[in-house]
mmCIF file of C-alpha atoms and ligand atoms in Angstrom:
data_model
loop_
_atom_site.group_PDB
_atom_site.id
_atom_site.type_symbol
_atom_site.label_atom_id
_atom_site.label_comp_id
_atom_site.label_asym_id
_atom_site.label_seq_id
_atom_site.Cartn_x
_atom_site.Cartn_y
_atom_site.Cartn_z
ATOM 1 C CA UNK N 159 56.511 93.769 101.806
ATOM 2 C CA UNK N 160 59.260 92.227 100.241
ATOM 3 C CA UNK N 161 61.359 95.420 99.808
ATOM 4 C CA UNK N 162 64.862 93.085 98.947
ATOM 5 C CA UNK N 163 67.361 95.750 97.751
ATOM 6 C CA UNK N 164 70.304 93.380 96.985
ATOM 7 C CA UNK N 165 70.140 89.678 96.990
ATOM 8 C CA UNK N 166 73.379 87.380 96.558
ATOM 9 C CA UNK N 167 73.152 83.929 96.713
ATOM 10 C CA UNK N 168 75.709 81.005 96.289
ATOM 11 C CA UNK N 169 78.128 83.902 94.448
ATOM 12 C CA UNK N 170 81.594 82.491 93.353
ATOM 13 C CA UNK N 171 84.494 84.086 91.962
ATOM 14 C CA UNK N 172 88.064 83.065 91.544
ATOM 15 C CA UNK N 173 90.577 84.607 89.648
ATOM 16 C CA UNK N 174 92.239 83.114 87.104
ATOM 17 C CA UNK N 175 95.964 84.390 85.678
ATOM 18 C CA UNK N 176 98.809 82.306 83.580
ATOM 19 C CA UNK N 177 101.704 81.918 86.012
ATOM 20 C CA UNK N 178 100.082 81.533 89.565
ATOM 21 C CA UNK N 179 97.229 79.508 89.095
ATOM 22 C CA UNK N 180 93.455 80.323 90.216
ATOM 23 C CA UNK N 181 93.049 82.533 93.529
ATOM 24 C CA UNK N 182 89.316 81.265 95.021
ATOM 25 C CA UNK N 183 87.997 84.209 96.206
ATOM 26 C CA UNK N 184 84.394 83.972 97.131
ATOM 27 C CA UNK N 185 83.242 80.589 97.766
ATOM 28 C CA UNK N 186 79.528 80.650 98.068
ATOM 29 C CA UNK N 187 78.512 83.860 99.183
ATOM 30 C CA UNK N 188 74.928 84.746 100.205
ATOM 31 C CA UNK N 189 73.047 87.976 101.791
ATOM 32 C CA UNK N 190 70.550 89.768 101.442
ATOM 33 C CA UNK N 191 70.247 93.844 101.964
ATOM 34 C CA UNK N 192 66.587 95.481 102.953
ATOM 35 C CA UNK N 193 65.736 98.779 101.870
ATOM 36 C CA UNK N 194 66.802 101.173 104.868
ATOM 37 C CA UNK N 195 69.557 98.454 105.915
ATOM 38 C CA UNK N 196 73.144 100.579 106.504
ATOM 39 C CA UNK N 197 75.430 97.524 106.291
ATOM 40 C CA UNK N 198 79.417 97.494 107.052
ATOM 41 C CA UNK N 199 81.910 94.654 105.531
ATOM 42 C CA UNK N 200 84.934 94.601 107.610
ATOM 43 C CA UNK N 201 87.851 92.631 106.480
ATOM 44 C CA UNK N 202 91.346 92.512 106.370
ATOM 45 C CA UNK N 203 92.749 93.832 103.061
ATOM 46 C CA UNK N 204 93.211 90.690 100.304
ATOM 47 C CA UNK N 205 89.713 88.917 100.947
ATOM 48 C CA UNK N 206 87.720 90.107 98.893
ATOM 49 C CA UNK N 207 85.661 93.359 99.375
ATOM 50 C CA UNK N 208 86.410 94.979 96.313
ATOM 51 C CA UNK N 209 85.447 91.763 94.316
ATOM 52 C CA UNK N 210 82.225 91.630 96.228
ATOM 53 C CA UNK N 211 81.310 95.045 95.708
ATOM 54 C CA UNK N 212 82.169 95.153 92.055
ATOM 55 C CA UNK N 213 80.212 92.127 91.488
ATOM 56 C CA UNK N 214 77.156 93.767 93.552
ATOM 57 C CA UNK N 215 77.667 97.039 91.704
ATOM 58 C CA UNK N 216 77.364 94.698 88.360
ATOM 59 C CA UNK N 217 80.400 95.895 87.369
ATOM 60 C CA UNK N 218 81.957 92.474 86.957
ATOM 61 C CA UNK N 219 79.836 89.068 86.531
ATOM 62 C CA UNK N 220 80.653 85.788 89.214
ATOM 63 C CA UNK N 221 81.160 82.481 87.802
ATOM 64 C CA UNK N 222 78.735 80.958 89.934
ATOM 65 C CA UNK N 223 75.772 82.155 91.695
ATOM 66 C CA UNK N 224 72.916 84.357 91.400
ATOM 67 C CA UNK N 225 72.825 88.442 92.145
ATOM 68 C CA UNK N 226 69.383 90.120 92.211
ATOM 69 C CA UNK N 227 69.408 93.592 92.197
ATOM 70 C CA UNK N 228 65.875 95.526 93.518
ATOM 71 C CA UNK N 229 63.878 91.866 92.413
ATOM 72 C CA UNK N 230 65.581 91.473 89.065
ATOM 73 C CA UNK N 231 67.741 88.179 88.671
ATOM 74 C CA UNK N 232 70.944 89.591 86.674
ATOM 75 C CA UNK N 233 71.980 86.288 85.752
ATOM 76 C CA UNK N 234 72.139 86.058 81.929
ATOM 77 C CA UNK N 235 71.246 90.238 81.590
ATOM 78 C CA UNK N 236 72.760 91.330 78.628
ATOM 79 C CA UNK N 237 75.092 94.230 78.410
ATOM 80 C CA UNK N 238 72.677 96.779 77.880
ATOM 81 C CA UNK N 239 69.894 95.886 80.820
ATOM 82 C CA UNK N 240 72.908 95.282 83.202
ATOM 83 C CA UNK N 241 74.044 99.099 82.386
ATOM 84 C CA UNK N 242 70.578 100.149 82.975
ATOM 85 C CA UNK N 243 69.770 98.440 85.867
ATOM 86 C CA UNK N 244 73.579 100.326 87.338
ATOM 87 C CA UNK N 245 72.519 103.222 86.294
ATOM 88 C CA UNK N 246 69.345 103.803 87.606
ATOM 89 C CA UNK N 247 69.293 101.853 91.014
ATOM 90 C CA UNK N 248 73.352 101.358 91.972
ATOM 91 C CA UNK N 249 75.416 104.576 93.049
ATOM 92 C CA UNK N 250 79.089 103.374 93.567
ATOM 93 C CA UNK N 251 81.575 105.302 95.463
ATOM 94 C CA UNK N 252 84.790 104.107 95.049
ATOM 95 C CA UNK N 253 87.854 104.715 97.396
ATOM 96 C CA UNK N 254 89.862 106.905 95.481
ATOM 97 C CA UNK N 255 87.027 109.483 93.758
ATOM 98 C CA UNK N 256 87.239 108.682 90.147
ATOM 99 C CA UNK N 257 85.988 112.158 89.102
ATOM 100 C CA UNK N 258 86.441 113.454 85.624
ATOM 101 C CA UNK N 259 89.323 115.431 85.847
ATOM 102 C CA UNK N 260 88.162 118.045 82.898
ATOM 103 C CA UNK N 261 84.932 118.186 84.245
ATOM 104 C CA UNK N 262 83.531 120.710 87.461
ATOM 105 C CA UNK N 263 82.439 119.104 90.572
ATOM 106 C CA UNK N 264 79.034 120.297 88.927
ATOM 107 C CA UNK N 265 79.338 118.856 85.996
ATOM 108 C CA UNK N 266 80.545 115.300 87.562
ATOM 109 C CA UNK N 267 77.601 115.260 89.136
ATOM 110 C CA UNK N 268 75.043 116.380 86.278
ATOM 111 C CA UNK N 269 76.787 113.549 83.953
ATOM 112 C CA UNK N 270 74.856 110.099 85.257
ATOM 113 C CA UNK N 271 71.932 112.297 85.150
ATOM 114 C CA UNK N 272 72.065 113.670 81.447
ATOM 115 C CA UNK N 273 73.237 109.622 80.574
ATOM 116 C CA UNK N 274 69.815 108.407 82.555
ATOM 117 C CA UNK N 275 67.909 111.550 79.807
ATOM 118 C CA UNK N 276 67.380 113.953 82.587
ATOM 119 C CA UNK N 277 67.275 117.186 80.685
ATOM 120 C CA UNK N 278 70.676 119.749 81.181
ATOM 121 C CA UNK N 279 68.316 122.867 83.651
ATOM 122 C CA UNK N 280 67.355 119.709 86.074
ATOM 123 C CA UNK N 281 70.576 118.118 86.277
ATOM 124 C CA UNK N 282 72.262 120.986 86.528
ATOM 125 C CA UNK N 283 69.920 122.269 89.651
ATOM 126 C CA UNK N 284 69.994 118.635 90.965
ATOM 127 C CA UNK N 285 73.681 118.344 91.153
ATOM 128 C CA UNK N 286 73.636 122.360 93.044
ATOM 129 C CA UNK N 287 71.100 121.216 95.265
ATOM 130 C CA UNK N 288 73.492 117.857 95.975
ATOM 131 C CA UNK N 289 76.286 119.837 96.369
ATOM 132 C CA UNK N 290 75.134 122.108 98.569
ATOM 133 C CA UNK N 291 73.998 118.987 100.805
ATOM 134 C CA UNK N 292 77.673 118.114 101.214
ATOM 135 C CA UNK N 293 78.851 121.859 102.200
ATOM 136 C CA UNK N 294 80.278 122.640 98.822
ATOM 137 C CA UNK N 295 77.545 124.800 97.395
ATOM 138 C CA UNK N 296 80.800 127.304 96.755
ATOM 139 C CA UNK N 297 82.878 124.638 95.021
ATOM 140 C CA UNK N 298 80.639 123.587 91.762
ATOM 141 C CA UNK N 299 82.567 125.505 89.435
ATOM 142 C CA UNK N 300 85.947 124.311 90.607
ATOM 143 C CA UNK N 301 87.642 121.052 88.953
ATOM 144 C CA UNK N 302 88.372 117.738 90.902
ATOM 145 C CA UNK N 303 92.322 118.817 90.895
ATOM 146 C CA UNK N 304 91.166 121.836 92.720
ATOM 147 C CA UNK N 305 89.423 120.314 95.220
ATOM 148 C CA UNK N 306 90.818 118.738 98.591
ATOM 149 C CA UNK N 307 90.749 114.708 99.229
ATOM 150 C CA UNK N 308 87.994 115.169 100.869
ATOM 151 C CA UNK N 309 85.783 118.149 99.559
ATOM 152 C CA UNK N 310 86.780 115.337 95.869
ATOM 153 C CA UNK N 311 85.227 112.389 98.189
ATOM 154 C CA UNK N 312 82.312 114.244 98.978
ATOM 155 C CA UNK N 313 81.479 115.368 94.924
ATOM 156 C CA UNK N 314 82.037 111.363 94.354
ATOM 157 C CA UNK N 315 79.240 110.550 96.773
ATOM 158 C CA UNK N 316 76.699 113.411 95.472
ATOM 159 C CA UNK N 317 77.446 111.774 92.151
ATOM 160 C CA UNK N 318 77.067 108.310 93.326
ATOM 161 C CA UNK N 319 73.454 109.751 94.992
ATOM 162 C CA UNK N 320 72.324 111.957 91.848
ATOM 163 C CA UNK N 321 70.384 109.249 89.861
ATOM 164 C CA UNK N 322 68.075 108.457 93.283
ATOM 165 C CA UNK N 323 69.303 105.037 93.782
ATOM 166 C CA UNK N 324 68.091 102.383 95.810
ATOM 167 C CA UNK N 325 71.364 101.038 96.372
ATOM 168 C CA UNK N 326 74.523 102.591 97.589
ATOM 169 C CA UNK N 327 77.838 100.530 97.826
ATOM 170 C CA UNK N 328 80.863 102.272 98.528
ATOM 171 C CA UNK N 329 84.100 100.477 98.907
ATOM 172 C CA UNK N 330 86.365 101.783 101.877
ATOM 173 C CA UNK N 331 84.936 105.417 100.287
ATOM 174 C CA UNK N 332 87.173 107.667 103.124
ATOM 175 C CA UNK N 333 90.157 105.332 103.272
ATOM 176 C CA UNK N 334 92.189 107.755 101.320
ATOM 177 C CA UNK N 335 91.824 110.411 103.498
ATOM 178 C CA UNK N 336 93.119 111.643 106.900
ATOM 179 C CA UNK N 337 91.137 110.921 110.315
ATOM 180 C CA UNK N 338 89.128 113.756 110.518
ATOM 181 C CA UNK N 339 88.434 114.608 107.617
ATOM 182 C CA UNK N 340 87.592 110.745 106.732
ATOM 183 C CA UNK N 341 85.067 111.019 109.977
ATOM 184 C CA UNK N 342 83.668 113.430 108.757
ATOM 185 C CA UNK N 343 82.742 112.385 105.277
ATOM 186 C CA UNK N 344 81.700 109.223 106.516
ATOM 187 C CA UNK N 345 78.797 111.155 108.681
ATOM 188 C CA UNK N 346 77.600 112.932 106.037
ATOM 189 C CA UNK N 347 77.815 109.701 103.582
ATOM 190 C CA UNK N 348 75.671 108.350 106.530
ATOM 191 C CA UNK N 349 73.320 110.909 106.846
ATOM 192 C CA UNK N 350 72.534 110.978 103.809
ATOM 193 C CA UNK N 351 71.982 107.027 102.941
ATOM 194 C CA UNK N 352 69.492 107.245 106.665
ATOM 195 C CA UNK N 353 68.074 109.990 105.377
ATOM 196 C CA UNK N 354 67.175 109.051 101.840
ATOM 197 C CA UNK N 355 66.193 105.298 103.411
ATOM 198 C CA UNK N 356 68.952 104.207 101.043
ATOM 199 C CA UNK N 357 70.138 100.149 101.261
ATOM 200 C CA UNK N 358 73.626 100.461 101.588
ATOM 201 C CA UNK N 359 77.011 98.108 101.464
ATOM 202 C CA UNK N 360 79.805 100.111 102.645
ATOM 203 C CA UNK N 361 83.309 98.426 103.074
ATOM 204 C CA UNK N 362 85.552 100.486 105.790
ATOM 205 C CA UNK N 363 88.101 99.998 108.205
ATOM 206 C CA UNK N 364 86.459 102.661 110.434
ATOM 207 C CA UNK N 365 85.954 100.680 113.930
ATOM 208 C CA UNK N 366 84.430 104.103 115.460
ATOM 209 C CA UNK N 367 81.918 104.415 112.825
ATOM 210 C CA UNK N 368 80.396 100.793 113.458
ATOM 211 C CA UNK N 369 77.737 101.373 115.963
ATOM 212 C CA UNK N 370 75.719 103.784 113.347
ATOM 213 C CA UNK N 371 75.719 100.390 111.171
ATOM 214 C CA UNK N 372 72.612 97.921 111.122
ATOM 215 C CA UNK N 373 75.361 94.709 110.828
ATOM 216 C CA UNK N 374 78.642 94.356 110.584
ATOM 217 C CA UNK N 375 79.893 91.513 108.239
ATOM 218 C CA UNK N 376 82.853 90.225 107.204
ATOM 219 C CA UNK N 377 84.897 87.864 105.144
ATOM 220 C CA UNK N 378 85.932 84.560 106.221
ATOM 221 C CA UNK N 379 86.922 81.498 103.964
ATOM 222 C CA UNK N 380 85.203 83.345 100.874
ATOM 223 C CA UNK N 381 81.926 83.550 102.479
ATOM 224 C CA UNK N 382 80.131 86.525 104.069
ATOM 225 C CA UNK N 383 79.355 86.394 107.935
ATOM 226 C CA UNK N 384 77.682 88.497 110.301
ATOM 227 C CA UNK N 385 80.377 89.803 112.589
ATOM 228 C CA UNK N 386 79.949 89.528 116.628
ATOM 229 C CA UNK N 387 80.514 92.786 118.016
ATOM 230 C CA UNK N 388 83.347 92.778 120.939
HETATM 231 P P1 LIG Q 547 90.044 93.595 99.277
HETATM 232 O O1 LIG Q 547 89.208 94.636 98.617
HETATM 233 O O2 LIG Q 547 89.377 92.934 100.462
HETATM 234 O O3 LIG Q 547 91.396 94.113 99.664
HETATM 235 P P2 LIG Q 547 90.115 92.357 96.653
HETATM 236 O O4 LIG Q 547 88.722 91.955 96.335
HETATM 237 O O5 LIG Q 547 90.634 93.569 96.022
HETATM 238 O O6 LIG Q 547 90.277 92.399 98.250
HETATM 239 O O7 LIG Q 547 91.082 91.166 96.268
HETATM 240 C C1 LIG Q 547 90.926 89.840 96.763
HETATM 241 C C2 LIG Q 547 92.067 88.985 96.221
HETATM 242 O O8 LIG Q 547 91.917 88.836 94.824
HETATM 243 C C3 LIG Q 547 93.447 89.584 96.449
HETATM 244 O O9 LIG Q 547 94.351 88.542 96.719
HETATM 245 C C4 LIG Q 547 93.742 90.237 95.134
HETATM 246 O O10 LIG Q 547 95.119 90.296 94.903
HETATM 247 C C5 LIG Q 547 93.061 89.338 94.138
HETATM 248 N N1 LIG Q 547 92.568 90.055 92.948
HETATM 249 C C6 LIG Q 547 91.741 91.121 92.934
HETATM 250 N N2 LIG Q 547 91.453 91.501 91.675
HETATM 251 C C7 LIG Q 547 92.116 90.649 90.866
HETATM 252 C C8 LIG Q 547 92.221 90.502 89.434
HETATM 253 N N3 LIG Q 547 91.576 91.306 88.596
HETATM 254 N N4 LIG Q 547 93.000 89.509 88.975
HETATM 255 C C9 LIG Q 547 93.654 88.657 89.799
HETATM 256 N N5 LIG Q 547 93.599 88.728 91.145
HETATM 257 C C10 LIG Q 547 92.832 89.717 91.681
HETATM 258 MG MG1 LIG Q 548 89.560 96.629 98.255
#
């Protein structure tokens, strides 16, 4: 079975501003992610992650290079199939939460639902039952700015998981956080990707965390390489 989650292949981007000139940043990247496949990208800050994560999450388009996303060739999408395709198979968590501030950790959660037509009583019970899967089944009434870095991490990644994707890329999703507390997201971000057979891409600079992870790849020269283990 040919169960390709995320396929990149020969992906280029390099920035382009006035003054400084162009910044090559990926140079040819290819990979391919399995459903089931926990995959980390360690690199040091400045190569690249971000860009590669954005442009697997579809939320910015290469200039070379060809991104398939559960068997469906992006290239030339139009706006609207590229929004659908993010919405219903791509949860993104990003490293600082990005949560609505106006809206309840509840509510964050039942909004990519009721914007993918799942009717208010499901989403609603969907984003408890979510919730409660990250230990904050007494927090879905309170706002983001009531929240702690962490228990605001945690919402993020219930509302990354709450449209069932098939892909989960999360881009150094616990570096904003203290050492425990970032551990312990991380597990439960983990947990829940194993036990949901999710594909996932997760940037981090969390050495400990590494032997839970199928690979380990990194950056190097703009392309994307399988890391040796010390
Ligand atoms: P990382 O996530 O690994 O720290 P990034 O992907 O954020 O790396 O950035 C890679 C390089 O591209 C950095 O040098 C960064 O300054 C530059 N960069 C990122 N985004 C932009 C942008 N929108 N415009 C210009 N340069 C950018
Ligand atoms: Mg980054």
């Amino acid at each position: 079975m040919n169960n390709v989650v995320l396929s990149l292949s020969n992906v280029k981007k390099t920035y382009r501003s006035g003054d400084e000139g162009s910044l090559p940043v990926l140079q040819g990247v290819d990979f391919t992610l399995r459903a089931g496949e926990l995959v980390a990208l360690v690199a040091p800050s400045g190569t690249g992650k971000s860009t590669l994560l954005h442009l697997a999450g579809l939320l910015d388009t290469p200039d070379e290079g060809d991104i398939e996303i559960a068997g469906q060739n992006t290239h030339g999408l139009a706006d609207a199939g590229r929004t659908a395709l993010r919405r219903d198979q791509i949860g993104f968590v990003y490293q600082f939460h990005h949560l609505l501030a106006e809206f309840t950790a509840q509510e964050n959660v039942m909004l990519p639902q009721m914007i993918a037509g799942v009717r208010k009583a499901e989403a609603r019970a969907k984003a408890q039952h979510l919730l409660g899967q990250f230990g904050l089944a007494h927090r879905v009434k309170h706002l983001p700015g009531k929240l702690s870095g962490g228990e605001q991490q945690r919402v993020a990644i219930a509302r990354a998981l709450a449209n069932n994707p098939v892909l989960l890329l999360a881009d150094e999703p616990t570096g904003n956080l203290d050492v425990r507390t970032a551990d312990a997201v991380f597990d439960e971000l983990l947990n829940a990707v194993r036990g949901q057979g999710l594909a996932a891409l997760v940037a981090t600079h969390n050495e400990e965390l590494l032997a839970r992870m199928d690979r380990v790849m990194t950056l190097r020269d703009g392309k994307l390489v399988e890391r040796v283990q010390p």
